Every structure is written in structure tokens, then in C-alpha cells.
PDB file of C-alpha atoms and ligand atoms in Angstrom:
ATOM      1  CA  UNK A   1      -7.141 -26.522 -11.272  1.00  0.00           C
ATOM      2  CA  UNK A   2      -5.470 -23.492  -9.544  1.00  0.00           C
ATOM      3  CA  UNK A   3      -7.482 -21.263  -7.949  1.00  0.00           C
ATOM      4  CA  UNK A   4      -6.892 -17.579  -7.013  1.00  0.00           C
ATOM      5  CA  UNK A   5      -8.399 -17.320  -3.645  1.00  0.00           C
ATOM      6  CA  UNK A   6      -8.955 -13.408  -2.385  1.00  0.00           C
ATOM      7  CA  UNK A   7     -11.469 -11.789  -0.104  1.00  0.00           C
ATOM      8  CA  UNK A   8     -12.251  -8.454   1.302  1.00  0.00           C
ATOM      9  CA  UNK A   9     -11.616  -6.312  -1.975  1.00  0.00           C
ATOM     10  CA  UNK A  10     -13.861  -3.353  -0.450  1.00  0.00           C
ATOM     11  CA  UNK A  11     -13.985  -1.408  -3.735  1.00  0.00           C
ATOM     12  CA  UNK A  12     -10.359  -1.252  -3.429  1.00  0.00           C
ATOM     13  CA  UNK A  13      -9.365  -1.185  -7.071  1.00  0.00           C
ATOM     14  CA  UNK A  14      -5.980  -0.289  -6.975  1.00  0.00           C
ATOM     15  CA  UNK A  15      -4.913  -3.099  -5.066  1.00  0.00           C
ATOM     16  CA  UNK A  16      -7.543  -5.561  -6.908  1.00  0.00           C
ATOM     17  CA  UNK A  17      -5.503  -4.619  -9.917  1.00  0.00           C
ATOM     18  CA  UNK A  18      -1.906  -4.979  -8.059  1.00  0.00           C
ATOM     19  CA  UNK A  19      -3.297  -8.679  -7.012  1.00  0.00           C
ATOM     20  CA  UNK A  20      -4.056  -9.709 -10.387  1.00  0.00           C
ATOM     21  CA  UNK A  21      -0.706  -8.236 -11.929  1.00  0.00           C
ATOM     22  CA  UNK A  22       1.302 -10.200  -9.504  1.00  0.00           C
ATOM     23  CA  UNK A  23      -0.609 -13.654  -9.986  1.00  0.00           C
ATOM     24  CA  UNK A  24      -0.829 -13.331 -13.534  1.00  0.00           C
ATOM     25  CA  UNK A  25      -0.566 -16.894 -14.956  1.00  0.00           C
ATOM     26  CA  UNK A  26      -0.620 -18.882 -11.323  1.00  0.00           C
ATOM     27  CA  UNK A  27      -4.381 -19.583 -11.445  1.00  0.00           C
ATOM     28  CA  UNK A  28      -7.134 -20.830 -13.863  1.00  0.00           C
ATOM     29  CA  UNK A  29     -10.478 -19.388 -11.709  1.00  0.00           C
ATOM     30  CA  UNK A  30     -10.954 -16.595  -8.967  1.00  0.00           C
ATOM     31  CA  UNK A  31     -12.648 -17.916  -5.982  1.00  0.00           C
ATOM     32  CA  UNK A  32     -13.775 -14.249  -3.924  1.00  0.00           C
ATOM     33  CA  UNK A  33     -14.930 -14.424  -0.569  1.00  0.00           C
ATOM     34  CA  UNK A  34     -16.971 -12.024  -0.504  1.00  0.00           C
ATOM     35  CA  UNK A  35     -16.997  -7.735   0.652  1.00  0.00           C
ATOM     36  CA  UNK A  36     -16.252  -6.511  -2.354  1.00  0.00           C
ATOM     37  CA  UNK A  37     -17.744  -3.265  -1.596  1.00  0.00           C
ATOM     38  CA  UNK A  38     -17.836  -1.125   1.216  1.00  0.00           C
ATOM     39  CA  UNK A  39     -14.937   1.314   2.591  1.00  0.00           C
ATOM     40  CA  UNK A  40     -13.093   1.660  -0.549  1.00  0.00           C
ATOM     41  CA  UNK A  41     -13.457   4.231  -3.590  1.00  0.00           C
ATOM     42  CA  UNK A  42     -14.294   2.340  -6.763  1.00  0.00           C
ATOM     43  CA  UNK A  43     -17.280  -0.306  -6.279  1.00  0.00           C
ATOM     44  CA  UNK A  44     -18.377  -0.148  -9.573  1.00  0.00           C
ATOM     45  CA  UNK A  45     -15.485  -0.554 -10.938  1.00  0.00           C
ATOM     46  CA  UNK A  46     -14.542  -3.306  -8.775  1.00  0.00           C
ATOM     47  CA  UNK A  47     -17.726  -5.355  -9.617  1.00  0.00           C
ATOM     48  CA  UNK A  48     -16.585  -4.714 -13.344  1.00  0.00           C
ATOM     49  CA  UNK A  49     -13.474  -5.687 -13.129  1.00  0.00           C
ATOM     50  CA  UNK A  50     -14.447  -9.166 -11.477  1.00  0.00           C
ATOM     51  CA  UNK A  51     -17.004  -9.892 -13.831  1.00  0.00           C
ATOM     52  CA  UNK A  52     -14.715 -10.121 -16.634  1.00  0.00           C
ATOM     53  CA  UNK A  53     -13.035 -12.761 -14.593  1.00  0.00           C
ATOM     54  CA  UNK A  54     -13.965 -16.730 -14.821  1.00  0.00           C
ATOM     55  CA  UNK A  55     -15.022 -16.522 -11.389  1.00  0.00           C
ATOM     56  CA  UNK A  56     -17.250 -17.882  -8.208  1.00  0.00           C
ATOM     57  CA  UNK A  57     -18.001 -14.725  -5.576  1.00  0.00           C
ATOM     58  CA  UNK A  58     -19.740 -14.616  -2.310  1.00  0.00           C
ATOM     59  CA  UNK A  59     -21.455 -11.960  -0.868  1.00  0.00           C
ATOM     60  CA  UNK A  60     -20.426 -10.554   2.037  1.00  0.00           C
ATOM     61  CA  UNK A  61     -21.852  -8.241   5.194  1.00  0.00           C
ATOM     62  CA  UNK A  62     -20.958  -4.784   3.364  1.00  0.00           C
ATOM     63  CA  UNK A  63     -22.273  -6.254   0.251  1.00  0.00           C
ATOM     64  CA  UNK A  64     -25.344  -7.176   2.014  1.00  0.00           C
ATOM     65  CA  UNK A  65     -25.538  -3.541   3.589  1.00  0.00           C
ATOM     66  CA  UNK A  66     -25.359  -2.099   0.267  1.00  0.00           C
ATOM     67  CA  UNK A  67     -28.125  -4.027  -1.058  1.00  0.00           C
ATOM     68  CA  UNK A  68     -30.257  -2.631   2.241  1.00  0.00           C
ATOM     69  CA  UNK A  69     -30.634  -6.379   3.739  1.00  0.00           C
ATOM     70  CA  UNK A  70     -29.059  -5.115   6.896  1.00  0.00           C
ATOM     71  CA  UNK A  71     -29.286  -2.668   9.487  1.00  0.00           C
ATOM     72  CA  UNK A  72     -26.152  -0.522   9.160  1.00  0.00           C
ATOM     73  CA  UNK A  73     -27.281   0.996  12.731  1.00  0.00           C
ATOM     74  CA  UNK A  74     -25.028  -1.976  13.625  1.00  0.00           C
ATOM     75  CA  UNK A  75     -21.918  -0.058  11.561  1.00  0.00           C
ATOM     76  CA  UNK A  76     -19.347   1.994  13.237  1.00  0.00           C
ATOM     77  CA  UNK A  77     -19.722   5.827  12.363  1.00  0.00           C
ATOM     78  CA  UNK A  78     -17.016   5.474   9.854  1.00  0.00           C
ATOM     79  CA  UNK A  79     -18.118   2.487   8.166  1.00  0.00           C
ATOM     80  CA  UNK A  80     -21.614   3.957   8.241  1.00  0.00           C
ATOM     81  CA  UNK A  81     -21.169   7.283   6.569  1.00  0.00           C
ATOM     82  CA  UNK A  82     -19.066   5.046   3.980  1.00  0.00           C
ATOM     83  CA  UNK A  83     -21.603   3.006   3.352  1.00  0.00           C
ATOM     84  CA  UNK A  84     -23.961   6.018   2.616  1.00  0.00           C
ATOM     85  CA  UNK A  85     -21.493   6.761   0.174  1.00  0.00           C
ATOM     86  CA  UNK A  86     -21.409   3.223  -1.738  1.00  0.00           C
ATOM     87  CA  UNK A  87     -25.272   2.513  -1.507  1.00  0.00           C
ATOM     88  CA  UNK A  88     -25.564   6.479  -3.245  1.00  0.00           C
ATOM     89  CA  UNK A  89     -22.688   5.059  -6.347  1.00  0.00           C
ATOM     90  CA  UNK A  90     -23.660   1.574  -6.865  1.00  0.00           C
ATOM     91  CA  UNK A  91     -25.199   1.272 -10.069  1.00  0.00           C
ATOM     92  CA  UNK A  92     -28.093  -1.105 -10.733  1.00  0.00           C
ATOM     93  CA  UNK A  93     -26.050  -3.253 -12.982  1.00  0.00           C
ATOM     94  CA  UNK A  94     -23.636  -3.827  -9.473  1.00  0.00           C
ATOM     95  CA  UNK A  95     -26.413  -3.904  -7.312  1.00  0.00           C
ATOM     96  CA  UNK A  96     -27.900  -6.598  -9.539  1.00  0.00           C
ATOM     97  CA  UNK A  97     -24.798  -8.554  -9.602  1.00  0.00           C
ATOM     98  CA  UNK A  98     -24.060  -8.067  -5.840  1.00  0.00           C
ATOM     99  CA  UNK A  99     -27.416  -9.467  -5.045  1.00  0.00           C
ATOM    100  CA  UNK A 100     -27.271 -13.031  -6.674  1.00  0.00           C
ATOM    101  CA  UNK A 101     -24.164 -13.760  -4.496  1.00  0.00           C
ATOM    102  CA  UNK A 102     -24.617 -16.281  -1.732  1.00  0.00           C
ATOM    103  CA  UNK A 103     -22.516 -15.856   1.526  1.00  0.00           C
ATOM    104  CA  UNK A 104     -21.470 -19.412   1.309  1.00  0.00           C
ATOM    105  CA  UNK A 105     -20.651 -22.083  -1.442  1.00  0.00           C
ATOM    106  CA  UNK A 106     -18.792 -26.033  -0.994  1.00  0.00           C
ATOM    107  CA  UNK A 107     -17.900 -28.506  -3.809  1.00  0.00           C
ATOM    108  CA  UNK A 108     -16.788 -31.853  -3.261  1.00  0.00           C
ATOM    109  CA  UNK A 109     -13.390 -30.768  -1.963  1.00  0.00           C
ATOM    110  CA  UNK A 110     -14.098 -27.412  -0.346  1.00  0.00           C
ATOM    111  CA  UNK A 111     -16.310 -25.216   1.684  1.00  0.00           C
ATOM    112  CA  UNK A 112     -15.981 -21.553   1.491  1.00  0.00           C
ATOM    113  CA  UNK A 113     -17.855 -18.794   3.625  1.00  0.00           C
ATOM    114  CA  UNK A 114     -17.601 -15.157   3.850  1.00  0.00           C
ATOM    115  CA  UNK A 115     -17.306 -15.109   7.693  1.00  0.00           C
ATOM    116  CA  UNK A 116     -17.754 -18.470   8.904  1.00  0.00           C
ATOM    117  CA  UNK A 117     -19.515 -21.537   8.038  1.00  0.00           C
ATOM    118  CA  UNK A 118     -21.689 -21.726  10.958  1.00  0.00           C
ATOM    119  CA  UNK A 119     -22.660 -17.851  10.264  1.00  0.00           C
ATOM    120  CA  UNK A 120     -21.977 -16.988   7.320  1.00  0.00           C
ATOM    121  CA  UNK A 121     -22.296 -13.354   6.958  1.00  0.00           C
ATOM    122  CA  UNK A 122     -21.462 -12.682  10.769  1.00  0.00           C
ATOM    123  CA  UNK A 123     -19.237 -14.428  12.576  1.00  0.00           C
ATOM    124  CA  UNK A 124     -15.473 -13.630  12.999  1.00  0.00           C
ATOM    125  CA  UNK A 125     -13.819 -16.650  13.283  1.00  0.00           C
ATOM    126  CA  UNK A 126     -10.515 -15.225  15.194  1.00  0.00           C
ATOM    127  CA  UNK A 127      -9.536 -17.013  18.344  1.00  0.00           C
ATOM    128  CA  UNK A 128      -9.437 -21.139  18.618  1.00  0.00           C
ATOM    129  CA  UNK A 129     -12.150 -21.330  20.483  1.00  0.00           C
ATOM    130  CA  UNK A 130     -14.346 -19.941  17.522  1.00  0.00           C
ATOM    131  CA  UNK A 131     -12.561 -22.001  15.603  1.00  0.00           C
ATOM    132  CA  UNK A 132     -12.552 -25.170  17.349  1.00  0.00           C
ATOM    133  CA  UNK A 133     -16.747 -24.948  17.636  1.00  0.00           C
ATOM    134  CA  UNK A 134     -16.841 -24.293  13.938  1.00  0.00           C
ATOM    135  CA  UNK A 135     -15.404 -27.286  12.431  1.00  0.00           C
ATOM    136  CA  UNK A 136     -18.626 -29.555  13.253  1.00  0.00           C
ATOM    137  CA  UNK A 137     -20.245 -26.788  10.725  1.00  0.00           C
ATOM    138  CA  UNK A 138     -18.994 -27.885   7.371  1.00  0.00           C
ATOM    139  CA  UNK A 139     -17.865 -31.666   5.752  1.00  0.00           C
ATOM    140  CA  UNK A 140     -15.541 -31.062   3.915  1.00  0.00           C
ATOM    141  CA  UNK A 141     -11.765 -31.086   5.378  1.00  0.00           C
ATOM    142  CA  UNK A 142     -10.775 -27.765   4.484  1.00  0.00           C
ATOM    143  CA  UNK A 143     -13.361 -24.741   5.020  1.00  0.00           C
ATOM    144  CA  UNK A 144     -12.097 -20.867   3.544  1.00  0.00           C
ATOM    145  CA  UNK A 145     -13.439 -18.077   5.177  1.00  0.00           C
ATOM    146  CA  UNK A 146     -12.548 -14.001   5.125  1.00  0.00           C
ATOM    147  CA  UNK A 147     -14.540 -11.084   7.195  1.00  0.00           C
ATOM    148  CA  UNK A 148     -11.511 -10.952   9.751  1.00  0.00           C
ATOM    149  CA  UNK A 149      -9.287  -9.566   6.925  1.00  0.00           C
ATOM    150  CA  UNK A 150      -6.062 -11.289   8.716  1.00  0.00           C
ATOM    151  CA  UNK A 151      -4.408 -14.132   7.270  1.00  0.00           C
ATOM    152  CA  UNK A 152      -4.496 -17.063   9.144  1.00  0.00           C
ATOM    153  CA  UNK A 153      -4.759 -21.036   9.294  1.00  0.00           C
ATOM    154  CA  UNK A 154      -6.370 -22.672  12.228  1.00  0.00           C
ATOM    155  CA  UNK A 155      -6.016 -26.846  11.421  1.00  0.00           C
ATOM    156  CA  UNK A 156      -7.997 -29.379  13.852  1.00  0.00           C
ATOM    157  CA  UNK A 157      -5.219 -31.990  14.430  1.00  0.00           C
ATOM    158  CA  UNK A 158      -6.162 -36.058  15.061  1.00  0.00           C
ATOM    159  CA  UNK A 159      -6.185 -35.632  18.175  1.00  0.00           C
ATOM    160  CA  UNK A 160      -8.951 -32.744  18.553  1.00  0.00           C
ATOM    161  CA  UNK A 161      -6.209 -30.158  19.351  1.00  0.00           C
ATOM    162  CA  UNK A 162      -6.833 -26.748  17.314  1.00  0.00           C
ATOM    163  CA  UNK A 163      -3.948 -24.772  16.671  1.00  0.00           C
ATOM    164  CA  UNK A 164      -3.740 -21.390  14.771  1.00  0.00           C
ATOM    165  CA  UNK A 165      -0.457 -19.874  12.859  1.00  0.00           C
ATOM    166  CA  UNK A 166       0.372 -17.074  10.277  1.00  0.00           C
ATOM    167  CA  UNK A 167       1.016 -18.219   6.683  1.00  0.00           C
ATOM    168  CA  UNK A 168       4.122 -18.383   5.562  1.00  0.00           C
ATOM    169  CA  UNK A 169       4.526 -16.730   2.308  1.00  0.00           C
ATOM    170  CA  UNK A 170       5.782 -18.018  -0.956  1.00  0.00           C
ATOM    171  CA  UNK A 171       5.367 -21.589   0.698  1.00  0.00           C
ATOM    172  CA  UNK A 172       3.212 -24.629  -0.642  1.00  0.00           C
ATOM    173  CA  UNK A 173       0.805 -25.679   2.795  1.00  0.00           C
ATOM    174  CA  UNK A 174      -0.213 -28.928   2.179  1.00  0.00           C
ATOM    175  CA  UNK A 175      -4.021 -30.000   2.603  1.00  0.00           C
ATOM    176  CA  UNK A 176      -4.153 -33.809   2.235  1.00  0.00           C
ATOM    177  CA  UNK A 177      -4.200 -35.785   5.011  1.00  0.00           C
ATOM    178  CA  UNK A 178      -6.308 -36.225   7.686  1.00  0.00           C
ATOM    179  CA  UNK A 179      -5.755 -32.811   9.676  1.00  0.00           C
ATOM    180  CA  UNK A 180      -8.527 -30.389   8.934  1.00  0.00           C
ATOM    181  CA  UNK A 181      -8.381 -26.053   8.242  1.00  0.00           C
ATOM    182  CA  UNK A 182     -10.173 -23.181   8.568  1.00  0.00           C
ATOM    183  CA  UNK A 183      -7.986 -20.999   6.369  1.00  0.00           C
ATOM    184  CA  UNK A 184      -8.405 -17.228   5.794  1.00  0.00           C
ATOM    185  CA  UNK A 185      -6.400 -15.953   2.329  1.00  0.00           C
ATOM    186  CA  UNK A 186      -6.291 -12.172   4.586  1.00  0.00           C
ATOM    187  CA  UNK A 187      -7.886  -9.460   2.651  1.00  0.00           C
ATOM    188  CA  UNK A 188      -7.031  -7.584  -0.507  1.00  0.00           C
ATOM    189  CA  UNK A 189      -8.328  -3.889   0.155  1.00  0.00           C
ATOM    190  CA  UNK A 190      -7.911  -3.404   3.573  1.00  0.00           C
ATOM    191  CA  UNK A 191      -5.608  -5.620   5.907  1.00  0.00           C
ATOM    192  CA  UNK A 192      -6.006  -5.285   9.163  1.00  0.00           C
ATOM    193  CA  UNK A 193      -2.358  -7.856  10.510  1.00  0.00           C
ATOM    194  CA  UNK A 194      -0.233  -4.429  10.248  1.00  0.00           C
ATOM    195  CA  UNK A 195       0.963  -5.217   7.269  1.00  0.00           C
ATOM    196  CA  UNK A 196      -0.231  -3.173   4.528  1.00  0.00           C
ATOM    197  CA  UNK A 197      -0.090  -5.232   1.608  1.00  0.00           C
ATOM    198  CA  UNK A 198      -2.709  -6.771  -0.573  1.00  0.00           C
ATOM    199  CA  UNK A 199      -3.402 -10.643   0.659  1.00  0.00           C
ATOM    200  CA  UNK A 200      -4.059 -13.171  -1.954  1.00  0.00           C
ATOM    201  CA  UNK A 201      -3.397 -17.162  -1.943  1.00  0.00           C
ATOM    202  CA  UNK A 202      -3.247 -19.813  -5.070  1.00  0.00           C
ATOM    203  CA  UNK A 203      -5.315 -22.925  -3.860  1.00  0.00           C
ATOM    204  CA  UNK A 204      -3.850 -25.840  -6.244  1.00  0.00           C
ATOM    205  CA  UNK A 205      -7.066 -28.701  -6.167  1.00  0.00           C
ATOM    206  CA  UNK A 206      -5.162 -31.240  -8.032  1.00  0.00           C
ATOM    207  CA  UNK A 207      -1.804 -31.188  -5.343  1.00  0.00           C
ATOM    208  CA  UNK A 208      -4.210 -30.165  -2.808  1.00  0.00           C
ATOM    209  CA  UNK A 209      -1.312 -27.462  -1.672  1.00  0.00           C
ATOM    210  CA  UNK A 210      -2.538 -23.448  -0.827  1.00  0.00           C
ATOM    211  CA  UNK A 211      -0.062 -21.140  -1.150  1.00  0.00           C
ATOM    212  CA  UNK A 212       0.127 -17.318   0.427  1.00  0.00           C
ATOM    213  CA  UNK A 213       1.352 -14.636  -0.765  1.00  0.00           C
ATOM    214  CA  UNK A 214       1.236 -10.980  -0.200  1.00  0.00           C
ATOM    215  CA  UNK A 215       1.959  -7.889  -3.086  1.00  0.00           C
ATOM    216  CA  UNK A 216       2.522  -4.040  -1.962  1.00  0.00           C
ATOM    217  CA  UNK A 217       0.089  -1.817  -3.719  1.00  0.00           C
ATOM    218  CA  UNK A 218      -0.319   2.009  -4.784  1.00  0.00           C
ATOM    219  CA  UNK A 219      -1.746   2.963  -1.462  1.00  0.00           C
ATOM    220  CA  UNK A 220      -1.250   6.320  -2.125  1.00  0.00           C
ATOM    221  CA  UNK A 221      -2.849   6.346  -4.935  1.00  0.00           C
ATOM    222  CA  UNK A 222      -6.107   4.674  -3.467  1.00  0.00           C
ATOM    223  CA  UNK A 223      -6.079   7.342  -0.750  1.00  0.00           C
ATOM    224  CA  UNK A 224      -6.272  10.285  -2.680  1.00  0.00           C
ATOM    225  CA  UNK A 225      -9.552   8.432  -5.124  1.00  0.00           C
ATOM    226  CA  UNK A 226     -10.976   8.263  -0.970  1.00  0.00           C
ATOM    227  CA  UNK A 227      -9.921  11.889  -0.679  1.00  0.00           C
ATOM    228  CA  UNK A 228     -11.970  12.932  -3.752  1.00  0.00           C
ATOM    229  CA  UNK A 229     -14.804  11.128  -3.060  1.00  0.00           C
ATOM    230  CA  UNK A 230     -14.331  12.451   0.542  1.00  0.00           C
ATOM    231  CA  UNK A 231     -15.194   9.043   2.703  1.00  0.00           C
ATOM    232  CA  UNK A 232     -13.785   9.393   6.354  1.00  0.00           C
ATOM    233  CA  UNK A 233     -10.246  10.045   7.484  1.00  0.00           C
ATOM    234  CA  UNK A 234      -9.454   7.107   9.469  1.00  0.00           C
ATOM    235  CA  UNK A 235     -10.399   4.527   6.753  1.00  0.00           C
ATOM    236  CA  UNK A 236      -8.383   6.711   4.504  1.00  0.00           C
ATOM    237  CA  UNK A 237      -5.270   6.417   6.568  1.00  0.00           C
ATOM    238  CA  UNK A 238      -5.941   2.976   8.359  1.00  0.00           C
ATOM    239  CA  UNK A 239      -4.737   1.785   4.919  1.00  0.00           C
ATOM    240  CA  UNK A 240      -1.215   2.779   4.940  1.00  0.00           C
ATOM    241  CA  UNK A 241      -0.823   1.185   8.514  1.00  0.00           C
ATOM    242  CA  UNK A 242      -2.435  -2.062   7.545  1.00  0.00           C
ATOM    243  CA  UNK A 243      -5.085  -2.153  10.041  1.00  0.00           C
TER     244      UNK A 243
HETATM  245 ZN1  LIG B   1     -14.690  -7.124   5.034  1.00  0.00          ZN
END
């Protein structure tokens, strides 16, 4: 089966939409890890448009926020007064669907968190050494994990070394063997590696390969739907900067 792995959407429709339009026939089931609201303009639309997907979603921390499990004291000002925003526009048919998501799901083959498997709501798992004391967390080889919103592949070698690169996109990783991953697919509504470009990856579980890939987006266009529902400046233009 071929699996189109995406996180972070943050009610980011535009570039939801751009993601699906450029994957169109690589993958059989959505796997979302989880922040699909939050920041962006359109969270109802957003949790619409996945539903009619054959999809598995997590939940993630600005989902939970939106369903009023957590403090958003803990939210910058920005994030905050955009939260406001999405709790006051959720409908109860999203909020209902929002709130059967778990923050963390494995099958035989895979584990996959929103932030990290030993926390699965909090935890950003970006240096090694958050890395390296998360692999005793999960038993499966290959663990996927978003909430950083920057692609990235940390693998736990044979010989206990962890090591962390960027993906290189377009190309087949392999996952078989013996080496083990914490893999984050990047985010699809708001990237935060300077580039500004929707993240996405195609897991393949039959090959065992994961594949990233990233698709420019009507920016633009998702800006101004900010503008009219006037959410704060600097998540309106961190967008275009991809960060
Ligand atoms: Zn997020």
C-alpha cells in the first residue's frame, strides 16, 4: 500500500489542496499527523476536505487547544489570538471529528506520533539528542512524527550512532534493514526550513521505501483568506518566508 504521509495542515486549505493535486494517483490512504487546525484560515473546510479522504489522522497540540484540553496561556500572543479565532469558527461537526483523534497510532510496521512518541502531543523532537533518547519509546523500526514542521530523518545506526539529514526530494529512502528512523514528512501549511513550499512524503509499505517531496502553493492566495478573517500579521507573512 502507498501511503500519503502529511502533517501540520493548520487549516491551510490552499496548500492541502496543492498537496493533493500534485500526489494525485501516488498513494492509496492519507496517513495525517496531526495540527490540522490552528494558524491557518479555513479549519472547517480543512476537516471537510480530509474526511472525504480514506484516511487515519492524529490529533495534534492546536487541535487539542481548540477542543479546550489545553491551556493556551502556554501559546505565543500570535498563536493565541489565532486560536481565539479557530475555537470561535469550528463547527460542532469539526469539533466532533477533531476530538476522536488520538495523538499517536502504530501497526505492525509503523509508529506514528504527532510530536514524539515518548510525548506525544509535546515534545519537539529536533536535535539528536532528543532523538537518540526517543528511540527506546516505540518498537517498531521506523517511528513518523510532525509538530517541528521541518523535514527531517534522524536513523539510529548498528552501532548506536544517531545521525540526522534533510530529505532528499524526488528520491526513494529505503527503510528495510536493520538501521532505525525517526522521520518527519515537514509540514503542509506552514513550513518553518525556509522553504516555503507545502511538505508531503509517499510511504510505500510493500518496498518499504518513503519518498519526499515538496509542491509550491498559492501563498498569496492563503494570505489574503488570513487578511479577511484578520488573524495576526506575522503568521500571515511568516508563510511566504517559510518559517
Ligand atoms: Zn503544528
Amino acid at each position: 500500500m502507498r501511503i500519503l504521509l502529511i502533517s501540520d495542515i493548520h487549516a491551510n486549505l490552499v496548500a492541502f489542496e496543492a498537496v493533493l493535486e500534485a500526489s494525485v494517483n501516488q498513494w492509496d490512504q492519507v496517513m495525517f499527523l496531526g495540527d490540522l487546525v490552528g494558524y491557518g484560515p479555513e479549519p472547517n473546510e480543512c476537516v471537510a476536505l480530509m474526511r472525504q479522504l480514506p484516511h487515519v489522522a492524529l490529533s495534534g497540540n492546536h487541535d487539542w487547544a481548540a477542543l479546550g484540553r489545553i491551556d493556551i496561556e502556554s501559546f505565543n500572543a500570535n498563536a493565541r489570538q489565532a486560536m481565539h479565532w479557530t475555537q470561535a469558527t469550528l463547527s460542532t461537526a469539526s469539533y466532533d471529528y477533531l476530538a476522536e483523534l488520538p495523538p499517536l497510532t502504530m501497526d505492525s510496521q509503523f509508529t506514528y506520533a504527532h510530536a514524539s512518541p515518548r510525548d506525544p502531543v509535546w515534545e519537539y523532537v529536533s536535535d539528536l539528542e532528543t532523538a537518540a533518547s526517543n528511540f527506546a519509546h516505540f518498537e517498531t523500526n521506523v517511528c513518523f512524527v510532525g509538530h517541528t514542521h521541518v523535514p527531517v530523518i534522524f536513523v539510529l545506526d548498528a552501532l548506536q550512532a544517531v545521525t540526522a539529514y534533510a530529505p532528499v526530494y524526488g528520491e526513494p529512502l529505503s527503510l528495510a534493514g536493520t538501521d532505525r528512523f525517526i522521520i518527519n514528512p515537514g509540514s503542509v501549511g506552514q513550513p518553518r526550513d525556509t522553504d516555503a513550499r507545502a511538505a508531503y512524503a509517499v510511504l510505500d509499505t510493500d518496498a518499504v521505501t518513503l519518498t519526499h517531496f515538496r509542491v509550491a502553493y498559492d501563498v498569496a492566495e492563503t494570505q489574503r483568506r488570513m487578511i479577511a478573517h484578520e488573524l495576526p500579521p506575522p503568521l500571515i507573512a511568516r508563510l511566504q518566508y517559510g518559517f
